[in-house]
Coordinates of C-alpha atoms and ligand atoms in Angstrom, one line a residue:
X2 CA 91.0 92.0 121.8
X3 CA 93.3 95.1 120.8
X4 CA 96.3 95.3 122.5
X5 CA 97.3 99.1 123.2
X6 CA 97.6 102.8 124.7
X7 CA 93.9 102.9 126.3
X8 CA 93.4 106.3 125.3
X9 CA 92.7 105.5 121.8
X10 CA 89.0 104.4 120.9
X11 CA 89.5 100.6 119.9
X12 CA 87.1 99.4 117.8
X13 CA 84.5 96.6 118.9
X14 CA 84.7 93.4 117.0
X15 CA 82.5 93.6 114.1
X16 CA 79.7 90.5 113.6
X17 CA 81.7 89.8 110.0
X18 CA 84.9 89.2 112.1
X19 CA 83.6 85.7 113.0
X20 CA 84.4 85.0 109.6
X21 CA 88.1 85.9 110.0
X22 CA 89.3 84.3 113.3
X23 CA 90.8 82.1 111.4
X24 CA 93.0 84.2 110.5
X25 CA 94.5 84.8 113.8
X26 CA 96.0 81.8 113.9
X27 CA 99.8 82.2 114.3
X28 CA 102.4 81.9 112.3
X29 CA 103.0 78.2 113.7
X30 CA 102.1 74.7 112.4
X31 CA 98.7 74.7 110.1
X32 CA 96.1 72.2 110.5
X33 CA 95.8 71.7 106.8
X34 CA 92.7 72.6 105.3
X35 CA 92.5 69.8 103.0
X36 CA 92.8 66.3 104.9
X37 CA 94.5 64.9 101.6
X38 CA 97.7 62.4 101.7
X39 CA 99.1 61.9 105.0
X40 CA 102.4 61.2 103.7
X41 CA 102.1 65.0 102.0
X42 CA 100.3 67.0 105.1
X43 CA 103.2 65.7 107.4
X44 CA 105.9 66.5 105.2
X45 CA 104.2 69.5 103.5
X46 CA 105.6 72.0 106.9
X47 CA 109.3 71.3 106.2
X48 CA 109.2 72.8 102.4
X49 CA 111.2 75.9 103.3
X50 CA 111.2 78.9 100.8
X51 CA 108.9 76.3 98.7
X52 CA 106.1 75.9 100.6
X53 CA 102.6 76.5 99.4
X54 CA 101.3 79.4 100.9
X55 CA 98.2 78.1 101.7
X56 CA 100.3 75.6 104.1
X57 CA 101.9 78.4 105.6
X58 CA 98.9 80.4 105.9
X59 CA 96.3 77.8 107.1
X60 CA 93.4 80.2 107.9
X61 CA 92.9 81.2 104.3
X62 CA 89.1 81.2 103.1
X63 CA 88.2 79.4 100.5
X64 CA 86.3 82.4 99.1
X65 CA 88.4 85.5 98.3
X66 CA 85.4 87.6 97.6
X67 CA 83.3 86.9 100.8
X68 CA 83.7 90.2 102.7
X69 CA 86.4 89.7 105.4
X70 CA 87.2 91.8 108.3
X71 CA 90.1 90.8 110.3
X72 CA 89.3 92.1 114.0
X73 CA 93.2 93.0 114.7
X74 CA 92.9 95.6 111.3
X75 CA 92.0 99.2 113.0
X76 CA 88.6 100.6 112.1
X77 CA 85.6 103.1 112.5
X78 CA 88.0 105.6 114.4
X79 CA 91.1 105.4 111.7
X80 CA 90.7 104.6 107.7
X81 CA 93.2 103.3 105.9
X82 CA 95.6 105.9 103.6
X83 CA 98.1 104.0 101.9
X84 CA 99.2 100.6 101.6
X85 CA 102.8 99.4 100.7
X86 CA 103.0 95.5 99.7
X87 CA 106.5 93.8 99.7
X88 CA 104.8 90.5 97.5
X89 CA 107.6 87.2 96.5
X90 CA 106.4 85.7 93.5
X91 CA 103.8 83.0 93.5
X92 CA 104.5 79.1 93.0
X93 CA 107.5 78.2 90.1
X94 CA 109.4 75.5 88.2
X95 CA 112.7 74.4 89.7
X96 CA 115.5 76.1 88.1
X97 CA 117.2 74.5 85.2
X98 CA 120.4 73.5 88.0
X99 CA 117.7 72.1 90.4
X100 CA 115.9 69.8 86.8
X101 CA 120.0 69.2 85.5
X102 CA 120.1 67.5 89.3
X103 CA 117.0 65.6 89.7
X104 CA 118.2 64.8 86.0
X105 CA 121.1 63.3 87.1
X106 CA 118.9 61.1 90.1
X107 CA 117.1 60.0 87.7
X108 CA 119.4 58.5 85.7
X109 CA 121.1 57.1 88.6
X110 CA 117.8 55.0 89.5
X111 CA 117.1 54.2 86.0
X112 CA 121.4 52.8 85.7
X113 CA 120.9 51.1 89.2
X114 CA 120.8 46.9 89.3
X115 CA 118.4 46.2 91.9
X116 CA 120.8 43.7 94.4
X117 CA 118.0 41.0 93.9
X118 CA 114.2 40.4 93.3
X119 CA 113.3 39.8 96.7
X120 CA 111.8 43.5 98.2
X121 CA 108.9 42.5 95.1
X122 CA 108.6 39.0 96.1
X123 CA 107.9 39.6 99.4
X124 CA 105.4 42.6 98.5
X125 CA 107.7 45.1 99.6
X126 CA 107.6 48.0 96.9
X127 CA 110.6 48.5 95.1
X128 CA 110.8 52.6 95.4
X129 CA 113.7 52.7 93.3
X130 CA 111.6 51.1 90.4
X131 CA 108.9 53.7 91.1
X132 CA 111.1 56.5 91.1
X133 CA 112.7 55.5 88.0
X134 CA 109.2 55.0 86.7
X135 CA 107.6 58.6 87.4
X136 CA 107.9 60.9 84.9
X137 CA 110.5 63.8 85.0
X138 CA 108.4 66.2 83.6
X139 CA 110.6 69.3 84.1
X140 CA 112.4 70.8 81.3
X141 CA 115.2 73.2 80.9
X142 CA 112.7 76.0 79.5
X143 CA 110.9 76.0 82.7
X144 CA 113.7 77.8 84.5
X145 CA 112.3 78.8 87.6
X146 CA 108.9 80.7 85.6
X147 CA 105.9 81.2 87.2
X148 CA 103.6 78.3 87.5
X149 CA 100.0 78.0 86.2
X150 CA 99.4 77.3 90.3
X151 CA 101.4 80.9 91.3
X152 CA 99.0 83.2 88.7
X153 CA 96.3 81.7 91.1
X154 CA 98.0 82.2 94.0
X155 CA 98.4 86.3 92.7
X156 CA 94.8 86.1 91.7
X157 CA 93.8 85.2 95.1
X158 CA 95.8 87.1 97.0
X159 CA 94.8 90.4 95.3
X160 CA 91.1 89.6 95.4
X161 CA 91.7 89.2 99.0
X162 CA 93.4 92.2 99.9
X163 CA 90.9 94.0 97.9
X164 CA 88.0 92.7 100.2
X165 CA 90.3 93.5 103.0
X166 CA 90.8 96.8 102.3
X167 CA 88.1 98.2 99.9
X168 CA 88.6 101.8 99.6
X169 CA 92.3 101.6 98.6
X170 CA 91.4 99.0 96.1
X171 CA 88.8 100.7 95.0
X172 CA 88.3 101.3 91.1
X173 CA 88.5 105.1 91.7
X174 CA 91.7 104.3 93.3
X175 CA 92.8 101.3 90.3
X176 CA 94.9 104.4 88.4
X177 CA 97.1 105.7 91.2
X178 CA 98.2 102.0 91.7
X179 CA 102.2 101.8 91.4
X180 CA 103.6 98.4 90.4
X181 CA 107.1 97.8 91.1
X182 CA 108.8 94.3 90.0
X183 CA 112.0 92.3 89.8
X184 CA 113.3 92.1 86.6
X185 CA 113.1 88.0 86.3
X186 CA 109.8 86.9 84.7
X187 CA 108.1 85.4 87.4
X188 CA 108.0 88.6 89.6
X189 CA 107.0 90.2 86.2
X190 CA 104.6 87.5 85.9
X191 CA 103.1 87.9 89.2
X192 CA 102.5 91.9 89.0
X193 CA 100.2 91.1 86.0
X194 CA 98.4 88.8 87.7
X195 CA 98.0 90.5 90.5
X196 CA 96.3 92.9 88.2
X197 CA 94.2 90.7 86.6
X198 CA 92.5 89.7 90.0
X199 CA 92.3 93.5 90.6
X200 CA 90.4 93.1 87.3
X201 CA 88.1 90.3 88.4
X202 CA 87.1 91.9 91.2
X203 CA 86.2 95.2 89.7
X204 CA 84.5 93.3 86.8
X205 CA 83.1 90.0 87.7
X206 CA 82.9 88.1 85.0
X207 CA 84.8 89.8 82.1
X208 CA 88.1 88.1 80.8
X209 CA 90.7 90.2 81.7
X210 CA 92.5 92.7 78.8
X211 CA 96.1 93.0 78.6
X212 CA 98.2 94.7 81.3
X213 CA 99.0 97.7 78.8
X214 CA 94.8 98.2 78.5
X215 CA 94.2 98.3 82.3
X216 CA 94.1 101.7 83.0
X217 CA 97.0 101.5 85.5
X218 CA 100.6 103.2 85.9
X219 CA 102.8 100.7 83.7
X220 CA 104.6 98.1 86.0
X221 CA 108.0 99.6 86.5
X222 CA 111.3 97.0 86.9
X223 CA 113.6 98.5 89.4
X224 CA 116.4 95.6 90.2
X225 CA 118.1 98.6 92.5
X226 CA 115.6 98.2 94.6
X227 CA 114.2 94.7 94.4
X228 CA 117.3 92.8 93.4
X229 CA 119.3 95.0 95.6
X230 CA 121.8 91.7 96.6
X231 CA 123.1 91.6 93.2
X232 CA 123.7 95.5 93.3
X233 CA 126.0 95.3 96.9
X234 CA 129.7 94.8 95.7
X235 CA 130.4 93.7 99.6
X236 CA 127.3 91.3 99.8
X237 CA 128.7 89.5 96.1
X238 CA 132.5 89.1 97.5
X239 CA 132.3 89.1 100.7
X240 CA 129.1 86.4 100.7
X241 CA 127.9 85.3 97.5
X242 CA 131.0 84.4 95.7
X243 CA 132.6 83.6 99.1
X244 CA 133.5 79.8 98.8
X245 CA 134.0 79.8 102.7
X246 CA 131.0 82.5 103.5
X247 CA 128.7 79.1 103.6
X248 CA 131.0 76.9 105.9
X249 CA 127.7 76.1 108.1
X250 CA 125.9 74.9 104.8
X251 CA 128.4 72.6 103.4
X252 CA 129.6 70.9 107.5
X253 CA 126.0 70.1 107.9
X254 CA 125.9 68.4 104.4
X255 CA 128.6 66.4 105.6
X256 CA 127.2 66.7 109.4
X257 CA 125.5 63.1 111.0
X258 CA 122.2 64.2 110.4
X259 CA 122.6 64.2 106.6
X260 CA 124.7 60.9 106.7
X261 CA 122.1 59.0 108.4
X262 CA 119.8 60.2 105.7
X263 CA 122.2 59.3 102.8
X264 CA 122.3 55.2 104.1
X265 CA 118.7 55.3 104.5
X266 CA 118.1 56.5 101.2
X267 CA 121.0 54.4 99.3
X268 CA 119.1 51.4 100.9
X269 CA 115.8 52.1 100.2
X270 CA 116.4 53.0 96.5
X271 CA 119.1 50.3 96.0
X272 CA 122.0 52.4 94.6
X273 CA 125.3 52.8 95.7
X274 CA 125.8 55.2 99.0
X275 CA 128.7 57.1 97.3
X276 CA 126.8 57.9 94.4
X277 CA 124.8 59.9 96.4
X278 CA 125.3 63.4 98.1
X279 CA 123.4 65.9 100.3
X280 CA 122.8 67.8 97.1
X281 CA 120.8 64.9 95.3
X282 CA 119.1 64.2 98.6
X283 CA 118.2 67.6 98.8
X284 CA 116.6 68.1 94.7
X285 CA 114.6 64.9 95.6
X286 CA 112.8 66.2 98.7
X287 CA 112.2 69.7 96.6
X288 CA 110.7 67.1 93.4
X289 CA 108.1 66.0 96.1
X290 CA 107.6 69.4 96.7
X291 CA 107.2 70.9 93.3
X292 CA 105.3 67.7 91.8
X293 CA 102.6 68.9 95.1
X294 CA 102.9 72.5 94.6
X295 CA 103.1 72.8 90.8
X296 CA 101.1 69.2 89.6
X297 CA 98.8 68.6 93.1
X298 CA 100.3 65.5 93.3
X299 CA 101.8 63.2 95.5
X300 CA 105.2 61.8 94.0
X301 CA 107.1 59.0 95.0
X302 CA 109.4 61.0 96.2
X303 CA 107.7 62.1 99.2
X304 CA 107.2 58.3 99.7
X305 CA 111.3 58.9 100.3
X306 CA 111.3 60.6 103.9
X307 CA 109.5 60.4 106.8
X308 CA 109.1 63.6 108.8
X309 CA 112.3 63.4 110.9
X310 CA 113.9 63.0 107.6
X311 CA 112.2 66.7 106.4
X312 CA 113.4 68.4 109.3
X313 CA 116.8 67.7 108.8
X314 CA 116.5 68.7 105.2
X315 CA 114.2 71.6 106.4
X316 CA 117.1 73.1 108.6
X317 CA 119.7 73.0 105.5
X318 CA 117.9 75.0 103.9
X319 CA 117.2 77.4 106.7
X320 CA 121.1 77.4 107.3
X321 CA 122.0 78.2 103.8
X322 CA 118.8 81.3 104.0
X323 CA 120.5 82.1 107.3
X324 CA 123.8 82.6 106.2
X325 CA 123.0 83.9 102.8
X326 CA 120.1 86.3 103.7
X327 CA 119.4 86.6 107.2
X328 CA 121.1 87.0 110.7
X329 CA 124.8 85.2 109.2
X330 CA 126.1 88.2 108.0
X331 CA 125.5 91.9 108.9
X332 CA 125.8 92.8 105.1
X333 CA 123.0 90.6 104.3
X334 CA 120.4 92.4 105.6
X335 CA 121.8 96.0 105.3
X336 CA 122.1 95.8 101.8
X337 CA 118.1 96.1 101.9
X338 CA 118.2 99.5 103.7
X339 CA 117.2 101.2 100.4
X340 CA 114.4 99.3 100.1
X341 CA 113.3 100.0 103.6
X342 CA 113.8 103.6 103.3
X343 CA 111.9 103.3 99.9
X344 CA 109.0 102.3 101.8
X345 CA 109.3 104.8 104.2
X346 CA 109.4 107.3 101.5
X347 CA 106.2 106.2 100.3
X348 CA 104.4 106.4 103.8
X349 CA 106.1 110.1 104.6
X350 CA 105.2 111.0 101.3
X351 CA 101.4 110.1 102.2
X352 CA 101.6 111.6 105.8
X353 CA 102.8 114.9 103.9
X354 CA 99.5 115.1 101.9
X355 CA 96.9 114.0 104.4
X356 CA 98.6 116.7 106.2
X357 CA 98.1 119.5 103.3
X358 CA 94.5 117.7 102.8
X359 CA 95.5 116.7 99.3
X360 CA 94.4 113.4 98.0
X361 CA 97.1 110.6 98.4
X362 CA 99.2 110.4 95.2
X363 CA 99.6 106.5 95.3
X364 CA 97.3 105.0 97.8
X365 CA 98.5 101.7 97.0
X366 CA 101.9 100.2 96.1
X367 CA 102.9 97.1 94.9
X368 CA 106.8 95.4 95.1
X369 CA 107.3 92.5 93.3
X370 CA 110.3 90.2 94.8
X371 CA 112.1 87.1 95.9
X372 CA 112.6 85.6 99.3
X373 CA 115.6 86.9 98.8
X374 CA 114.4 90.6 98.7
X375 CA 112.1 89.6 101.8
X376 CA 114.6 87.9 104.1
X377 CA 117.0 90.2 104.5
X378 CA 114.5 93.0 104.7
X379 CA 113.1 91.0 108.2
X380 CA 116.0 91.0 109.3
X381 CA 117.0 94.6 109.0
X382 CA 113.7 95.4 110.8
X383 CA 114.5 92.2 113.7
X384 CA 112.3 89.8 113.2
X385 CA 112.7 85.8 113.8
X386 CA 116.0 86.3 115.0
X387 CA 117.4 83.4 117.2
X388 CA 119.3 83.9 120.5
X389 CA 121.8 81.4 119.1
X390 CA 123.1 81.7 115.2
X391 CA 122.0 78.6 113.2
X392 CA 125.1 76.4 113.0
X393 CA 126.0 73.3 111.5
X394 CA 126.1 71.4 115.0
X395 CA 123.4 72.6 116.9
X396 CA 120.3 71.3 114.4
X397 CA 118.8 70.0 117.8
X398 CA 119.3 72.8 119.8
X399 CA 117.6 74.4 116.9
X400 CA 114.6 72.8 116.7
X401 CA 112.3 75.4 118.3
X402 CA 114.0 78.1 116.6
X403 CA 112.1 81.5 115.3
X404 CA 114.1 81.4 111.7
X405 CA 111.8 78.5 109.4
X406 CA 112.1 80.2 106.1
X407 CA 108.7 77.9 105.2
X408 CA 106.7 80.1 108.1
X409 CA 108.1 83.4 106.8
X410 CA 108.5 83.3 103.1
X411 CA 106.4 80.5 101.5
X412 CA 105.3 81.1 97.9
X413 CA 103.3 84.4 97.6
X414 CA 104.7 85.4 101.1
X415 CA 103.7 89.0 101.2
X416 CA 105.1 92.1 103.9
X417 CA 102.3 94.9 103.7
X418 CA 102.9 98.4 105.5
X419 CA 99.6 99.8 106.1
X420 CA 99.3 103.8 107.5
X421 CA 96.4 104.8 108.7
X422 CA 94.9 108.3 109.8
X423 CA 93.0 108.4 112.8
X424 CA 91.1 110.8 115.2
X425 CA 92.3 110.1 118.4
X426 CA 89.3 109.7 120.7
X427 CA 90.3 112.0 123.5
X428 CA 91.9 114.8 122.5
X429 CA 90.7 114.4 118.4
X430 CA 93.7 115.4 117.0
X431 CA 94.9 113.7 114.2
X432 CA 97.5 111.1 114.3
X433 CA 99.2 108.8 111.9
X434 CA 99.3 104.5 112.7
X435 CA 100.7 101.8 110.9
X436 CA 100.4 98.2 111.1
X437 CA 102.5 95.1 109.5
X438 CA 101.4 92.4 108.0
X439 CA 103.6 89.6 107.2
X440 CA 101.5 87.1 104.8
X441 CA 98.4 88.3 105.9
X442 CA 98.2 88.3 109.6
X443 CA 99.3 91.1 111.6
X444 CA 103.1 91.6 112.6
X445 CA 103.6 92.5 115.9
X446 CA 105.8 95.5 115.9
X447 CA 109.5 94.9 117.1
X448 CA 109.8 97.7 119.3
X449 CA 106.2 97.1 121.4
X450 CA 104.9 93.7 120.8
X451 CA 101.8 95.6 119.9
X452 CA 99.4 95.0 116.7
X453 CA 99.5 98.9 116.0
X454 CA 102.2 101.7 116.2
X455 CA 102.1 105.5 115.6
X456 CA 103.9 106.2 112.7
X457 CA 106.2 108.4 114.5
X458 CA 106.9 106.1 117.3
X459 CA 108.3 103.1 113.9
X460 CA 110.1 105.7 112.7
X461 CA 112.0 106.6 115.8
X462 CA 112.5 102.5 116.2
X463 CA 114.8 102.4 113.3
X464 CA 115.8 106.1 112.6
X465 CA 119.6 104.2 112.7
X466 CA 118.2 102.5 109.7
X467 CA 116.5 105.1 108.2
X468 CA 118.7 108.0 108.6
X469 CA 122.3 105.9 108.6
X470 CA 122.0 103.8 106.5
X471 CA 123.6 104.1 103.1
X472 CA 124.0 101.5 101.1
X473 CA 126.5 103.2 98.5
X474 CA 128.8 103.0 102.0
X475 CA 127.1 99.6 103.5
X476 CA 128.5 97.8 100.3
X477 CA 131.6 99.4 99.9
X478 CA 134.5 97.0 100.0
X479 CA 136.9 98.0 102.6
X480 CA 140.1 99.5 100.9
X481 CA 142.4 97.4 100.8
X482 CA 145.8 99.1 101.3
X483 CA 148.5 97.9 99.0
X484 CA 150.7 101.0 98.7
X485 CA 153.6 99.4 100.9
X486 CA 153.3 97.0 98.5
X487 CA 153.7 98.8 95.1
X488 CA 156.6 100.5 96.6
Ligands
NAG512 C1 91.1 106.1 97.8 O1 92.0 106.0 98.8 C2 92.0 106.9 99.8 C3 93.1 106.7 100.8 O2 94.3 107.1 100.2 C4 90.6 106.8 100.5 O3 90.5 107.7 101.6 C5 89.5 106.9 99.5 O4 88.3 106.7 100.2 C6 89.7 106.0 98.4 N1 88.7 106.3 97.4 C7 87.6 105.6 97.2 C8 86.6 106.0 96.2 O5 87.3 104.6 98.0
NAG513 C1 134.7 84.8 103.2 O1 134.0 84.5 104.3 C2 134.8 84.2 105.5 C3 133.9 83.8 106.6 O2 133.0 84.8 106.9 C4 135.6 85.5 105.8 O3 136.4 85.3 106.9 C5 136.4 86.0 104.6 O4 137.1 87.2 104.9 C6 135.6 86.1 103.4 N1 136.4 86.4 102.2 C7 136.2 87.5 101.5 C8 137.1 87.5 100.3 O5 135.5 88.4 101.8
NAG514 C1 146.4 97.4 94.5 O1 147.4 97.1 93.6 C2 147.0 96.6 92.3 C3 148.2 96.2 91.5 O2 149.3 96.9 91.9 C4 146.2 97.7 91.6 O3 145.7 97.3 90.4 C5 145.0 98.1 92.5 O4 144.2 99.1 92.0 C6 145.4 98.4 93.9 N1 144.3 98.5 94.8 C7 144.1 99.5 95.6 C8 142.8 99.5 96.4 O5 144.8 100.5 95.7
NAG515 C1 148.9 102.9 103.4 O1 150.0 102.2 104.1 C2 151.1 103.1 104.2 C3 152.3 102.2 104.8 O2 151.8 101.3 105.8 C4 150.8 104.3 105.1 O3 151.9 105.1 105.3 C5 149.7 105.0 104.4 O4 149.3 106.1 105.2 C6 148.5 104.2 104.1 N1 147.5 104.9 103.4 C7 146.2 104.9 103.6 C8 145.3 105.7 102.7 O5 145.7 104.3 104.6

């Protein structure tokens, strides 16, 4: 089952591992759990950075507090020291630019003058009229908050890391926790519920008391570090407020693939085709996605695509995650070096103690991000990187690629670090091992394809990373030499 060096004592699969294969499954299409809507379940894989993490992460019991063992998780012959979680908030609202959009839709449907009568006289449904119809029950307030749905989602999660590794969660362990978060209130609003959870499973049954009463370190907000885009002068001109940085985005708006969609849509709602643009297209498919992940609905506006529909729309969003956080531009993802390092700082720092036999200061450590704190981060350490860049004219070539933002950082997406301390079986000495987990389900490591790595042999794998990288000098803007000039 384990894959790697054969001198180390692998651990047989425990009985309770049955309940966990599951699990295993890979990061590929889910079979969804639920059999619900058809019209949803085939669209539901093309949501990008908002899909439901249980769609991304099909193996999920229904029962967080059922003891879980996942058989890939080393055992018996290493325990578990220190964990460091990298967590993207859980489910939100749109932002008040994505409601001021599907604002302006909806207004467009409700203006529109249906051509004629006839798509209701022959029984056709008039999906314009529906659309108009459904209620746009997103308001300005709602600004990209935390959803009712993503407290859950935190709930869960931390119940089931908790079952998954007991003795760092333990209770004993609750007051070394260190909580890390964004500054925006849903990553603040996802560390306490996180907590709570925490709470529920120490205390079954109890409401939970306010964060300040939980006998934890305070959450700490630390934008440097979990916002670390809008602290990288070169990443915000040379990217962000780069009108031309996106080219690939706004070609494939305009691109064949997004035309099609455009006359399809102007038909089938009845409004004009130039009153309509890739953006609108785009805030519609998200509203089907939002009134599913937020309401557990199905909208009419999924009744607006079919499938080959969602995976053009799923790629423009990849594109625009590709080019703004991932492989596009080198900046993107080595502005994150301080967050890597961070981690590495954590795990060192836990080595160091083992190694004195004191007890580990913070056995576990909780960020609180974005999918814009996780992206770039992947990509630093090489993962789902295409042979071929994303482009605006090779969406087909594309199709298989490695880079679907809805596999990798769904709602909730979590990266965990977790270093272990083990007794190697043959010559007993002590050794240090880390896996990755990336939403759950072991990461193979870069370097090795393995599930497992020494701690030393990761850090040698990026030492350019971790001993080069500076991010004071990464997002320095070059100087620009104007002296010639001035004289
Ligand atoms: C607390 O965490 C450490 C790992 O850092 C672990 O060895 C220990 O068993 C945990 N304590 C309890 C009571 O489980
Ligand atoms: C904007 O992006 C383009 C494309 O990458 C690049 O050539 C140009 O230098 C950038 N502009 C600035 C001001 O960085
Ligand atoms: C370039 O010149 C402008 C105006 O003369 C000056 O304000 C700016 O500081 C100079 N930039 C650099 C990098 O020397
Ligand atoms: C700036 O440009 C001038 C003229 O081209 C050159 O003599 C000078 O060495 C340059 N300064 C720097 C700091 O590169």
């Amino acid at each position: 089952m384990l894959r790697g060096p054969s001198s180390f004592l692998w651990v047989p699969v425990p009985p309770a591992a049955a309940l966990a294969v599951a699990l295993l499954s890979s990061l590929s299409h889910c079979s969804f759990l639920e059999p619900a809507d058809p019209v949803i379940s085939s669209l539901s894989p093309y949501f990008g950075t908002k899909t439901r993490y249980e769609d991304a992460n099909c193996g999920l019991l229904r029962d967080p507090e059922v003891p879980r063992r996942d058989p890939e998780l080393l055992e018996d012959t290493c325990t578990p020291l220190q964990l460091v979680a990298l967590i993207r908030h859980g489910t939100r609202y749109p932002t008040a630019k994505q409601i001021r959009k599907l604002r302006q839709l909806h207004g467009l449907l409700q203006a529109r003058r249906p051509r004629d009568d006839r798509a209701d006289a022959v029984g056709g449904r008039d999906l314009g009229a529906a659309l108009a119809n459904w209620p746009l029950w997103y308001a300005d307030w709602m600004d990209g908050q935390l959803v009712e749905k993503g407290r859950e989602d935190m709930r869960q999660l931390a119940l089931r890391l908790a079952s998954l590794f007991p003795a760092l969660f333990s209770h004993e362990n609750y007051s070394r926790l260190q909580l890390v978060t964004s500054s925006k209130h849903r990553c603040v609003e996802s560390g306490v519920a996180f907590l709570k959870g925490l709470w529920q499973h120490y205390h079954p049954g109890l409401p939970p008391p306010d964060v300040a009463d939980m006998e934890c370190n305070p959450p700490r907000i630390n934008d440097k570090l979990m916002r670390f885009f809008d602290h990288c002068e070169k990443f915000l001109t040379e990217v962000e407020g780069n009108d031309t940085a996106l080219y690939h985005v706004e070609a494939f708006k305009t691109g064949p693939e997004m035309q099609n969609i455009l006359k399809k849509v102007a038909a089938a709602l009845q409004v004009p085709f130039n009153s309509l643009n890739a953006d609108l297209i785009q805030v519609a498919f998200f509203t089907c996605s939002f009134d599913l992940a937020i309401k557990g609905v199905k909208s009419p506006w999924c009744d607006v695509f079919d499938t080959d529909d969602a995976k053009v729309l799923e790629y423009l969003n990849d594109l625009k995650q590709y080019w703004k956080r991932g492989y596009g531009y080198t900046i993107n993802s080595r502005s994150s070096c301080t967050l890597f390092q961070d981690i590495f700082q954590h795990l060192d720092k836990a080595v160091e103690q083992k190694k004195r036999s004191q007890p580990v200061s913070s056995p576990v450590i909780l960020q609180f991000g974005h999918a814009e704190t996780l992206l770039p981060l992947l990509s630093l350490m090489g993962y789902f990187k295409d042979k071929e860049p994303l482009t605006a004219y090779n969406y087909k070539e594309q199709m298989h690629r490695k880079f679907r933002s809805g596999h990798i950082v769904p709602y909730a997406s979590n990266l965990i670090f977790v270093l272990y301390h083990c007794k190697n079986a043959k010559t007993l000495k002590e050794e240090f091992r880390v896996q990755i987990l990336l939403n759950e389900k072991v990461l193979p490591l870069a370097h090795s394809q393995e599930t497992v790595s020494l701690y030393e042999d990761l850090k040698n794998h990026y030492k350019d990373i971790l001993q080069s990288c500076n991010t004071g000098e990464e997002c320095k803007l070059p100087k620009v030499n104007n002296t010639s000039d001035e004289l």
